[in-house]
PDB file of C-alpha atoms in Angstrom:
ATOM      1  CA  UNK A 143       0.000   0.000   0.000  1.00 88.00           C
ATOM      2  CA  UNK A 144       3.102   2.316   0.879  1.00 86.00           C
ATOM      3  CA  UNK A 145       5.196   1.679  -1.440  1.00 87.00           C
ATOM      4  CA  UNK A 146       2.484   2.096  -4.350  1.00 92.00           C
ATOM      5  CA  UNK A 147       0.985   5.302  -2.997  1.00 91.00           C
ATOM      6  CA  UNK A 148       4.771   7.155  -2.629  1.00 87.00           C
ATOM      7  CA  UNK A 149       5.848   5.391  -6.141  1.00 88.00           C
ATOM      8  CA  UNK A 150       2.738   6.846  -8.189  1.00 86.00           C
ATOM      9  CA  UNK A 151       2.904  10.294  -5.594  1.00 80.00           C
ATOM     10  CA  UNK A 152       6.007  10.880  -7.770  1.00 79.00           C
ATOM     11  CA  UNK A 153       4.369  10.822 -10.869  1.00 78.00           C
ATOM     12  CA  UNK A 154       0.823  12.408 -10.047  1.00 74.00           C
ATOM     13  CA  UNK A 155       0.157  15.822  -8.392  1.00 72.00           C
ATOM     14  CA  UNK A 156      -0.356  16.003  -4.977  1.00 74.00           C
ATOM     15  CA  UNK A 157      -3.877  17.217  -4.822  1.00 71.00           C
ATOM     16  CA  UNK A 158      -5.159  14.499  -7.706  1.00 71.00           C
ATOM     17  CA  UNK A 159      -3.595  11.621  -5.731  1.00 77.00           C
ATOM     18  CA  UNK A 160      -5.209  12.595  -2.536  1.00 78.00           C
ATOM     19  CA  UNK A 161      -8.470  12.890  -4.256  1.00 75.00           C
ATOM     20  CA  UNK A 162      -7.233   9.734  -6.163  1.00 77.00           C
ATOM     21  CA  UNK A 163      -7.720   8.041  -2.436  1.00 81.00           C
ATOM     22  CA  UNK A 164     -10.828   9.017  -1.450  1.00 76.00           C
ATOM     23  CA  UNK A 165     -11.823   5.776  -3.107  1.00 76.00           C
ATOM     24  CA  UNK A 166     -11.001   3.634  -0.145  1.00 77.00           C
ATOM     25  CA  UNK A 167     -13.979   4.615   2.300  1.00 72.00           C
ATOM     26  CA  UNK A 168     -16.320   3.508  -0.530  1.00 70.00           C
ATOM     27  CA  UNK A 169     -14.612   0.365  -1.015  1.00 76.00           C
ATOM     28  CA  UNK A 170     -14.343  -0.099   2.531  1.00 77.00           C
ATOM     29  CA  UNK A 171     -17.801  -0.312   3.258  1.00 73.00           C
ATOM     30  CA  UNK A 172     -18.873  -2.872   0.483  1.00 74.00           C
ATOM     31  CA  UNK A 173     -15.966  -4.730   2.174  1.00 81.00           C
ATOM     32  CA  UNK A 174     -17.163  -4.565   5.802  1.00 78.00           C
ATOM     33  CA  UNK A 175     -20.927  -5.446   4.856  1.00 77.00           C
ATOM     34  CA  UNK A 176     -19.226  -8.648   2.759  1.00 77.00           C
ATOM     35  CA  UNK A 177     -16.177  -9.919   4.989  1.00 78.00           C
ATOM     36  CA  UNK A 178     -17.707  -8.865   8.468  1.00 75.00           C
ATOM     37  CA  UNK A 179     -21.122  -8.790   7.730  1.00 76.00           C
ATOM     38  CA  UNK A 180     -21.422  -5.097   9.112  1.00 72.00           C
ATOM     39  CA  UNK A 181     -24.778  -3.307   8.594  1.00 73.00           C
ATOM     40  CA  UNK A 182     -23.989  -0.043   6.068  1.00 68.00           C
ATOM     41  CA  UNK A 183     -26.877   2.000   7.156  1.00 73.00           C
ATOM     42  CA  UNK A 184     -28.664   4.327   4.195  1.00 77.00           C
ATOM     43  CA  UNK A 185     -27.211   7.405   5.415  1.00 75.00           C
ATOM     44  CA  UNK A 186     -23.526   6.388   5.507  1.00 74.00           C
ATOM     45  CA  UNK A 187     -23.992   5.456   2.611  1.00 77.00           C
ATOM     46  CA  UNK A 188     -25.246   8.716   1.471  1.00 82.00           C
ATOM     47  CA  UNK A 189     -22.609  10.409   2.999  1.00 77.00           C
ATOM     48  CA  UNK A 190     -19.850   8.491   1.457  1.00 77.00           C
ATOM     49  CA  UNK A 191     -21.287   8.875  -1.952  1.00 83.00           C
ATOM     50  CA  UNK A 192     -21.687  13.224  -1.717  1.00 83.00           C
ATOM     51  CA  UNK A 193     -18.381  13.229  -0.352  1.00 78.00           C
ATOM     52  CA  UNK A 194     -17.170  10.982  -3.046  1.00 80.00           C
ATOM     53  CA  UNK A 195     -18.999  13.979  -5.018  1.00 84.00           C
ATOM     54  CA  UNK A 196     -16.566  16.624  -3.134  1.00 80.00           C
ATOM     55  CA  UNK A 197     -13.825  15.043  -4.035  1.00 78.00           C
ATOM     56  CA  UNK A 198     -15.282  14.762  -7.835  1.00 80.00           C
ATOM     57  CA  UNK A 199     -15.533  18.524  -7.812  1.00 82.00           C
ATOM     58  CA  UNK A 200     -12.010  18.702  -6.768  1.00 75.00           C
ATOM     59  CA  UNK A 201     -10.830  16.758  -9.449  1.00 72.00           C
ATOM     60  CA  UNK A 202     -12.882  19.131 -12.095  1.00 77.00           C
ATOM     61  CA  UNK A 203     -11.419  22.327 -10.913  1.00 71.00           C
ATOM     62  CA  UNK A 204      -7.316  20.466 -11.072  1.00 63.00           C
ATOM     63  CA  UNK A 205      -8.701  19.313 -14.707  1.00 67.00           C
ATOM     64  CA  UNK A 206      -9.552  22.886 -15.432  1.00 70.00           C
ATOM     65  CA  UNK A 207      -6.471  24.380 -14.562  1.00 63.00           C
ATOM     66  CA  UNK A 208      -4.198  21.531 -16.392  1.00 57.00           C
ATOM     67  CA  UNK A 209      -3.455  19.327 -13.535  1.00 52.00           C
ATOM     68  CA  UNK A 210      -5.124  15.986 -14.618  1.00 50.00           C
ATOM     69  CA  UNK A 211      -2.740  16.185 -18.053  1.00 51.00           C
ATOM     70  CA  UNK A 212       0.141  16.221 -15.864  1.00 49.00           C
ATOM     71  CA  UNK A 213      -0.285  12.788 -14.398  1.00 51.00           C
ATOM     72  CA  UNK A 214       0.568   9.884 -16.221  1.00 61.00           C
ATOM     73  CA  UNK A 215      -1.076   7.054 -16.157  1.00 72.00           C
ATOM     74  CA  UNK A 216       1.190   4.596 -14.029  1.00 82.00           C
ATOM     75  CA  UNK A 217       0.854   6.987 -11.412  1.00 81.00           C
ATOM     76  CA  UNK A 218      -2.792   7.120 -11.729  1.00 78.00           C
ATOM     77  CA  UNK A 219      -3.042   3.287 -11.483  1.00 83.00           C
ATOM     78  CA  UNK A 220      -0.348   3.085  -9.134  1.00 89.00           C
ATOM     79  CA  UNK A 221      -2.640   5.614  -6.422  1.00 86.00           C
ATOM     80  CA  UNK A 222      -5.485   3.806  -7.000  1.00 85.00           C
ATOM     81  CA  UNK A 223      -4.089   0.317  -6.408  1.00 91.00           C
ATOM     82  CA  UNK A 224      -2.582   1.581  -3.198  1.00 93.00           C
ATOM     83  CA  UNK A 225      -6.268   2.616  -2.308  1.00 87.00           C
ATOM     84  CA  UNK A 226      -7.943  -0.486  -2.783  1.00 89.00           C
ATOM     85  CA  UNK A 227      -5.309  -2.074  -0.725  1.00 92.00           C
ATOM     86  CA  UNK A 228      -5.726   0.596   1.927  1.00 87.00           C
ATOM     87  CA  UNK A 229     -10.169  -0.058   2.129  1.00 85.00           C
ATOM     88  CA  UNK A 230      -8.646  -3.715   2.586  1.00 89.00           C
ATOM     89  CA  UNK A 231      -6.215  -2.785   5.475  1.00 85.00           C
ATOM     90  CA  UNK A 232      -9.155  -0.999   6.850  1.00 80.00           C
ATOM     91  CA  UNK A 233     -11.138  -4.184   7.004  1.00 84.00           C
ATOM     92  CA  UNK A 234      -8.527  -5.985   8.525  1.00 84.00           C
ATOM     93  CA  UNK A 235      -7.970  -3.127  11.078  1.00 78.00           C
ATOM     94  CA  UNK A 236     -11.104  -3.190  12.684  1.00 76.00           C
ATOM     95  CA  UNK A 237     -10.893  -7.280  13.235  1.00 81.00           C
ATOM     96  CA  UNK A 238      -7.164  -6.527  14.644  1.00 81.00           C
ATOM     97  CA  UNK A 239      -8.508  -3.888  16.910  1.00 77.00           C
ATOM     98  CA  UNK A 240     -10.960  -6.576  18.012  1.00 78.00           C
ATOM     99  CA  UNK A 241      -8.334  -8.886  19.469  1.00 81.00           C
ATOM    100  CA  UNK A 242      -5.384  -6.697  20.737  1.00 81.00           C
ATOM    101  CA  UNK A 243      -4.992  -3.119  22.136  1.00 81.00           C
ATOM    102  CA  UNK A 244      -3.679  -0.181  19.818  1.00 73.00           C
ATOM    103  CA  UNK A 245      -0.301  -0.110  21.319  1.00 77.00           C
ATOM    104  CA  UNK A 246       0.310  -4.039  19.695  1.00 83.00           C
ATOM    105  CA  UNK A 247      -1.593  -3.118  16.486  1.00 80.00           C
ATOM    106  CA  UNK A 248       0.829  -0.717  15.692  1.00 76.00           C
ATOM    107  CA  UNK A 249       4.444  -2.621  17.243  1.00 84.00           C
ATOM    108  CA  UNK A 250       3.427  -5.440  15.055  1.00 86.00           C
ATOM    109  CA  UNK A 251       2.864  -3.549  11.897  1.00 82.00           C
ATOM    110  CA  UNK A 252       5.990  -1.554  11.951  1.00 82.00           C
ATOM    111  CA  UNK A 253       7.872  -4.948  12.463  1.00 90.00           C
ATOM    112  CA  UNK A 254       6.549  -5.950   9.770  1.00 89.00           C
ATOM    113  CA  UNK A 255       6.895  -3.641   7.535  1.00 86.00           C
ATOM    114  CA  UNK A 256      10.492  -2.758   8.890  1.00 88.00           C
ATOM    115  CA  UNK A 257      11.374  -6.518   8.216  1.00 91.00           C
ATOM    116  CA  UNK A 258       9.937  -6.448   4.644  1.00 88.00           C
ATOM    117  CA  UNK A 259      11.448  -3.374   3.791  1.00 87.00           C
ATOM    118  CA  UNK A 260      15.161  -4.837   5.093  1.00 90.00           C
ATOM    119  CA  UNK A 261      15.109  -7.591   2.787  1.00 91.00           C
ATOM    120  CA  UNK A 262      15.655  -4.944   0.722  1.00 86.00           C
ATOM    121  CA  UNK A 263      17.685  -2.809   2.027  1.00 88.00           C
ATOM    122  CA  UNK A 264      21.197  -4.224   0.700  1.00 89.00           C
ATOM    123  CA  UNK A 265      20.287  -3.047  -2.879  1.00 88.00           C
ATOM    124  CA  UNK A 266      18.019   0.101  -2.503  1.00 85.00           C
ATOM    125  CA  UNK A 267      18.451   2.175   0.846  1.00 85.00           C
ATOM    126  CA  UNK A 268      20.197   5.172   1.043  1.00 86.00           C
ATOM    127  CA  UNK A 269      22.085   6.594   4.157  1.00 87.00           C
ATOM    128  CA  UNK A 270      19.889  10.228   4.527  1.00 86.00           C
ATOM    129  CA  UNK A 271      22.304  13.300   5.361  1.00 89.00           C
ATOM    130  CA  UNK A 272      22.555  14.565   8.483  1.00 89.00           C
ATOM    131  CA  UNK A 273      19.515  17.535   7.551  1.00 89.00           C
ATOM    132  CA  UNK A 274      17.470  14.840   6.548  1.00 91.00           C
ATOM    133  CA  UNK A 275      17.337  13.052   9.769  1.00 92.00           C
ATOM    134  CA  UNK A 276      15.176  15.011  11.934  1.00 93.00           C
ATOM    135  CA  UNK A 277      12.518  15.411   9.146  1.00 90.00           C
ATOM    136  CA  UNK A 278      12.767  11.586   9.026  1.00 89.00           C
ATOM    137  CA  UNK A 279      12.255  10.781  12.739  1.00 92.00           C
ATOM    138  CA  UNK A 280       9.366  13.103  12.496  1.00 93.00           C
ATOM    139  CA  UNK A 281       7.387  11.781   9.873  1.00 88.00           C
ATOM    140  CA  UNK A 282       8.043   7.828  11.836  1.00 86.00           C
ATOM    141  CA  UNK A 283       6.657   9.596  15.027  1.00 90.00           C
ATOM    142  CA  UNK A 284       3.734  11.175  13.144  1.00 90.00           C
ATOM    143  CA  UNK A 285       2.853   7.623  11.639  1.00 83.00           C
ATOM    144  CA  UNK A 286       3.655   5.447  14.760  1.00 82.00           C
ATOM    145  CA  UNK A 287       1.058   7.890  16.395  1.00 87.00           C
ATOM    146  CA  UNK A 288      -1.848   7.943  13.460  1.00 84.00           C
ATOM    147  CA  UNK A 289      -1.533   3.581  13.626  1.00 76.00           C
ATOM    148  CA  UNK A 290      -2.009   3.953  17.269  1.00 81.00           C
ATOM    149  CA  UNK A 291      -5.233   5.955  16.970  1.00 85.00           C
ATOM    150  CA  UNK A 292      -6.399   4.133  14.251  1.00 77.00           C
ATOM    151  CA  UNK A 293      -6.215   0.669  16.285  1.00 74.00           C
ATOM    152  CA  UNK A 294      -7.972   2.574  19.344  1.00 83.00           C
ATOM    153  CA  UNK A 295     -11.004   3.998  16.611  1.00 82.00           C
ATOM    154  CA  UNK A 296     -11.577   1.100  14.755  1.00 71.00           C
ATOM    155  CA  UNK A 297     -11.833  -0.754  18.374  1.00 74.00           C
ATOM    156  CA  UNK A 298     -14.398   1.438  19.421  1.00 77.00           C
ATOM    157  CA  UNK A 299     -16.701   2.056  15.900  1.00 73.00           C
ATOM    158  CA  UNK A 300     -18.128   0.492  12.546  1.00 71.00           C
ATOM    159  CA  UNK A 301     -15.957   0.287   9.843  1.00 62.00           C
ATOM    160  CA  UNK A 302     -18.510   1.963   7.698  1.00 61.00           C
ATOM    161  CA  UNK A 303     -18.663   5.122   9.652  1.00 68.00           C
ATOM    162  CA  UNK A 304     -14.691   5.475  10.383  1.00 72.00           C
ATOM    163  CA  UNK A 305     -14.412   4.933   6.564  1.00 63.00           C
ATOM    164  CA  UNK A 306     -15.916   7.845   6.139  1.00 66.00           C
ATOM    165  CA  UNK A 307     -14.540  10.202   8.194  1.00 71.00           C
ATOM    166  CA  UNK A 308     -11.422   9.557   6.152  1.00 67.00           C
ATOM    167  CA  UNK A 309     -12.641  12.156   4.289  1.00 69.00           C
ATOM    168  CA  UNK A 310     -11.893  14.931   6.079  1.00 74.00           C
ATOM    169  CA  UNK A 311      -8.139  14.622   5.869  1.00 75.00           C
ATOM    170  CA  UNK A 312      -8.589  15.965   2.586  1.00 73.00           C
ATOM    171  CA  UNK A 313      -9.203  19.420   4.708  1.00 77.00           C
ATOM    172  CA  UNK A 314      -6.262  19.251   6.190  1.00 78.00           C
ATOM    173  CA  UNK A 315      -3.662  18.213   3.571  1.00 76.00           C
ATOM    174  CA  UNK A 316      -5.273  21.868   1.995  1.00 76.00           C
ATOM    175  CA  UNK A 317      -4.817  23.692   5.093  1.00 80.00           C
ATOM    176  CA  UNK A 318      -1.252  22.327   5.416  1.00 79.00           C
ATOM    177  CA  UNK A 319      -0.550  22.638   1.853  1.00 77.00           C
ATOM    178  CA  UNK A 320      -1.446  25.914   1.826  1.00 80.00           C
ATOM    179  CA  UNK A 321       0.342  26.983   5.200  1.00 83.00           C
ATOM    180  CA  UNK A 322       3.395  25.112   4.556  1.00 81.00           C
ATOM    181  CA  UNK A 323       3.805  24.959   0.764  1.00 76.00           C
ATOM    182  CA  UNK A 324       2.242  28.380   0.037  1.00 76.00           C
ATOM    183  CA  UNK A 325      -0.209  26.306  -2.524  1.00 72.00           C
ATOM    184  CA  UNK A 326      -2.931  27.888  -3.534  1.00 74.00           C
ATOM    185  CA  UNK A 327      -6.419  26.791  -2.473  1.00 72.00           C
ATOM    186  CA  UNK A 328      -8.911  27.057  -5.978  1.00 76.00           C
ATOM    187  CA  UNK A 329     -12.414  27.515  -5.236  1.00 81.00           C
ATOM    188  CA  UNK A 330     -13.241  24.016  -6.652  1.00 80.00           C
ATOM    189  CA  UNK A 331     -10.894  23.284  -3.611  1.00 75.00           C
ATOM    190  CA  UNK A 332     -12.791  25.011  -1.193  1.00 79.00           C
ATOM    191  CA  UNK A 333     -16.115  24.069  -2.558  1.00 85.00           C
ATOM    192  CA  UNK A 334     -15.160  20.308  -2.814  1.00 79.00           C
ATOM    193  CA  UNK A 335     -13.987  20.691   1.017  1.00 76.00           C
ATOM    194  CA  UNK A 336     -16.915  22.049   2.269  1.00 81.00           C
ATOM    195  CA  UNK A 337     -19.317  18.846   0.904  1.00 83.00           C
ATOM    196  CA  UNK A 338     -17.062  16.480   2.156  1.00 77.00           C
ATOM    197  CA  UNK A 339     -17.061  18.050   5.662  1.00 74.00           C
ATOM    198  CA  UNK A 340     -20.696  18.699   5.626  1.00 79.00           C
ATOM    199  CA  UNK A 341     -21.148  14.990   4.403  1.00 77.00           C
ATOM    200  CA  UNK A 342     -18.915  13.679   7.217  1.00 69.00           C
ATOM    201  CA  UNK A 343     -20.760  15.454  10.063  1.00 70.00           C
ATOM    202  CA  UNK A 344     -24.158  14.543   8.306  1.00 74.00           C
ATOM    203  CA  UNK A 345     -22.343  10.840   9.164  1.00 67.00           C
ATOM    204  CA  UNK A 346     -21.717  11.373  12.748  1.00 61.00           C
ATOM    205  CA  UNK A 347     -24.655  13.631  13.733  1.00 61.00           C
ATOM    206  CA  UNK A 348     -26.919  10.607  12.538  1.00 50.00           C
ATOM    207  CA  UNK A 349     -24.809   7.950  14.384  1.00 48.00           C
ATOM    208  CA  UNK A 350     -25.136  10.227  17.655  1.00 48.00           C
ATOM    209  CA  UNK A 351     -28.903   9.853  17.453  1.00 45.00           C
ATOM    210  CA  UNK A 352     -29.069   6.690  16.914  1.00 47.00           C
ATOM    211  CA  UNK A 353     -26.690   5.919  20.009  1.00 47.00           C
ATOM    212  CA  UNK A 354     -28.465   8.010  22.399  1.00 43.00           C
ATOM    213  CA  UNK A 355     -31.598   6.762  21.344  1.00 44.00           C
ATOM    214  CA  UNK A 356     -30.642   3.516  21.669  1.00 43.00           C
ATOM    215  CA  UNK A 357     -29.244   4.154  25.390  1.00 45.00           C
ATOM    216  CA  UNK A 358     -32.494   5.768  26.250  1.00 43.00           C
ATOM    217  CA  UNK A 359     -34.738   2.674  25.151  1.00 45.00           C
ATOM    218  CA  UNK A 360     -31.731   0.914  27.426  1.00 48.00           C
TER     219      UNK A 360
END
């Protein structure tokens, strides 16, 4: 999943291979309802599908401006392979958080992937300069710390709705973008931004009335 997302990220604009991923709530939840036999309620589904829209209007407004004839189509395919693997890791991420606490979810994983990646190693990796070190350290911390949360979510919600809220990352890879990169926010951006953050709180909202409903007939 890695190793396809960062290998096509070098051939597709940022923006277009974010939107690129918003694929894997969708395929998420028809894997949930098959492999785990989760219920996908109607309005989940709704929401997934007009943020799915959001991230459709994104893509129109990078087409307009000459993005989309940037990317080639290796990249595309690569993005999109790496987000059908990641709806499948999503599956498999709520049965994990089923059986062990966060903290193991995510120490298995990274030894793992560490061990995978060392076989490796003796023909591809490259001793990063000193500079380069801190940025590196970083970005492990920042993952080792996203895997933990996602092994406490997923342990404590539906696939289906979690899936979903995926969405809203798309907000802030803009914000960040825009703060650290200095890259400009179109309005297709914005618009596409504000229906997939409308769509994810249309998500929760629902699932909060339905849980304190069903605590009150309790």
């Amino acid at each position: 999943m890695a190793l396809l997302f960062f290998w096509g990220l070098a051939r597709v604009p940022m923006a277009q291979a974010i939107s690129l991923t918003y694929i894997s709530p969708i395929l998420a939840l028809l894997l949930a309802a098959v492999t785990l036999g989760e219920r996908v309620g109607r309005r989940v589904v709704v929401a997934s599908v007009v943020a799915l829209g959001g991230v459709g209007i994104v893509m129109i407004g990078h087409g307009r401006e000459g993005a989309a004839g940037a990317a080639s189509l290796t990249g595309v395919a690569a993005v999109l392979g790496s987000a059908l693997l990641y709806a499948v890791n999503l599956v498999i991420a709520r049965v994990q958080a089923q059986a062990a606490r966060p903290g193991e979810i995510a120490f298995f994983q990274a030894l793992v992937v560490t061990a995978t990646l060392a076989l490796a190693a003796p023909w591809l990796a490259v001793v990063p300069d000193a500079a380069t070190w801190p940025r590196l350290l970083l970005a492990a911390g920042l993952a080792t710390a996203s895997l933990w949360l996602l092994g406490w979510a997923y342990a404590h919600g539906d696939t289906g709705f979690l899936a979903t809220t995926e969405y809203s990352s798309f907000v802030y890879a803009a914000g960040l973008g825009y703060l650290v990169f200095g890259e400009r926010v179109s309005a297709f951006t914005a618009c596409g931004a504000g229906v997939i953050v409308v769509a994810c709180l249309y998500a929760a909202r629902r699932r909060d009335i339905a849980q304190t409903s069903m605590e009150a007939a309790a």
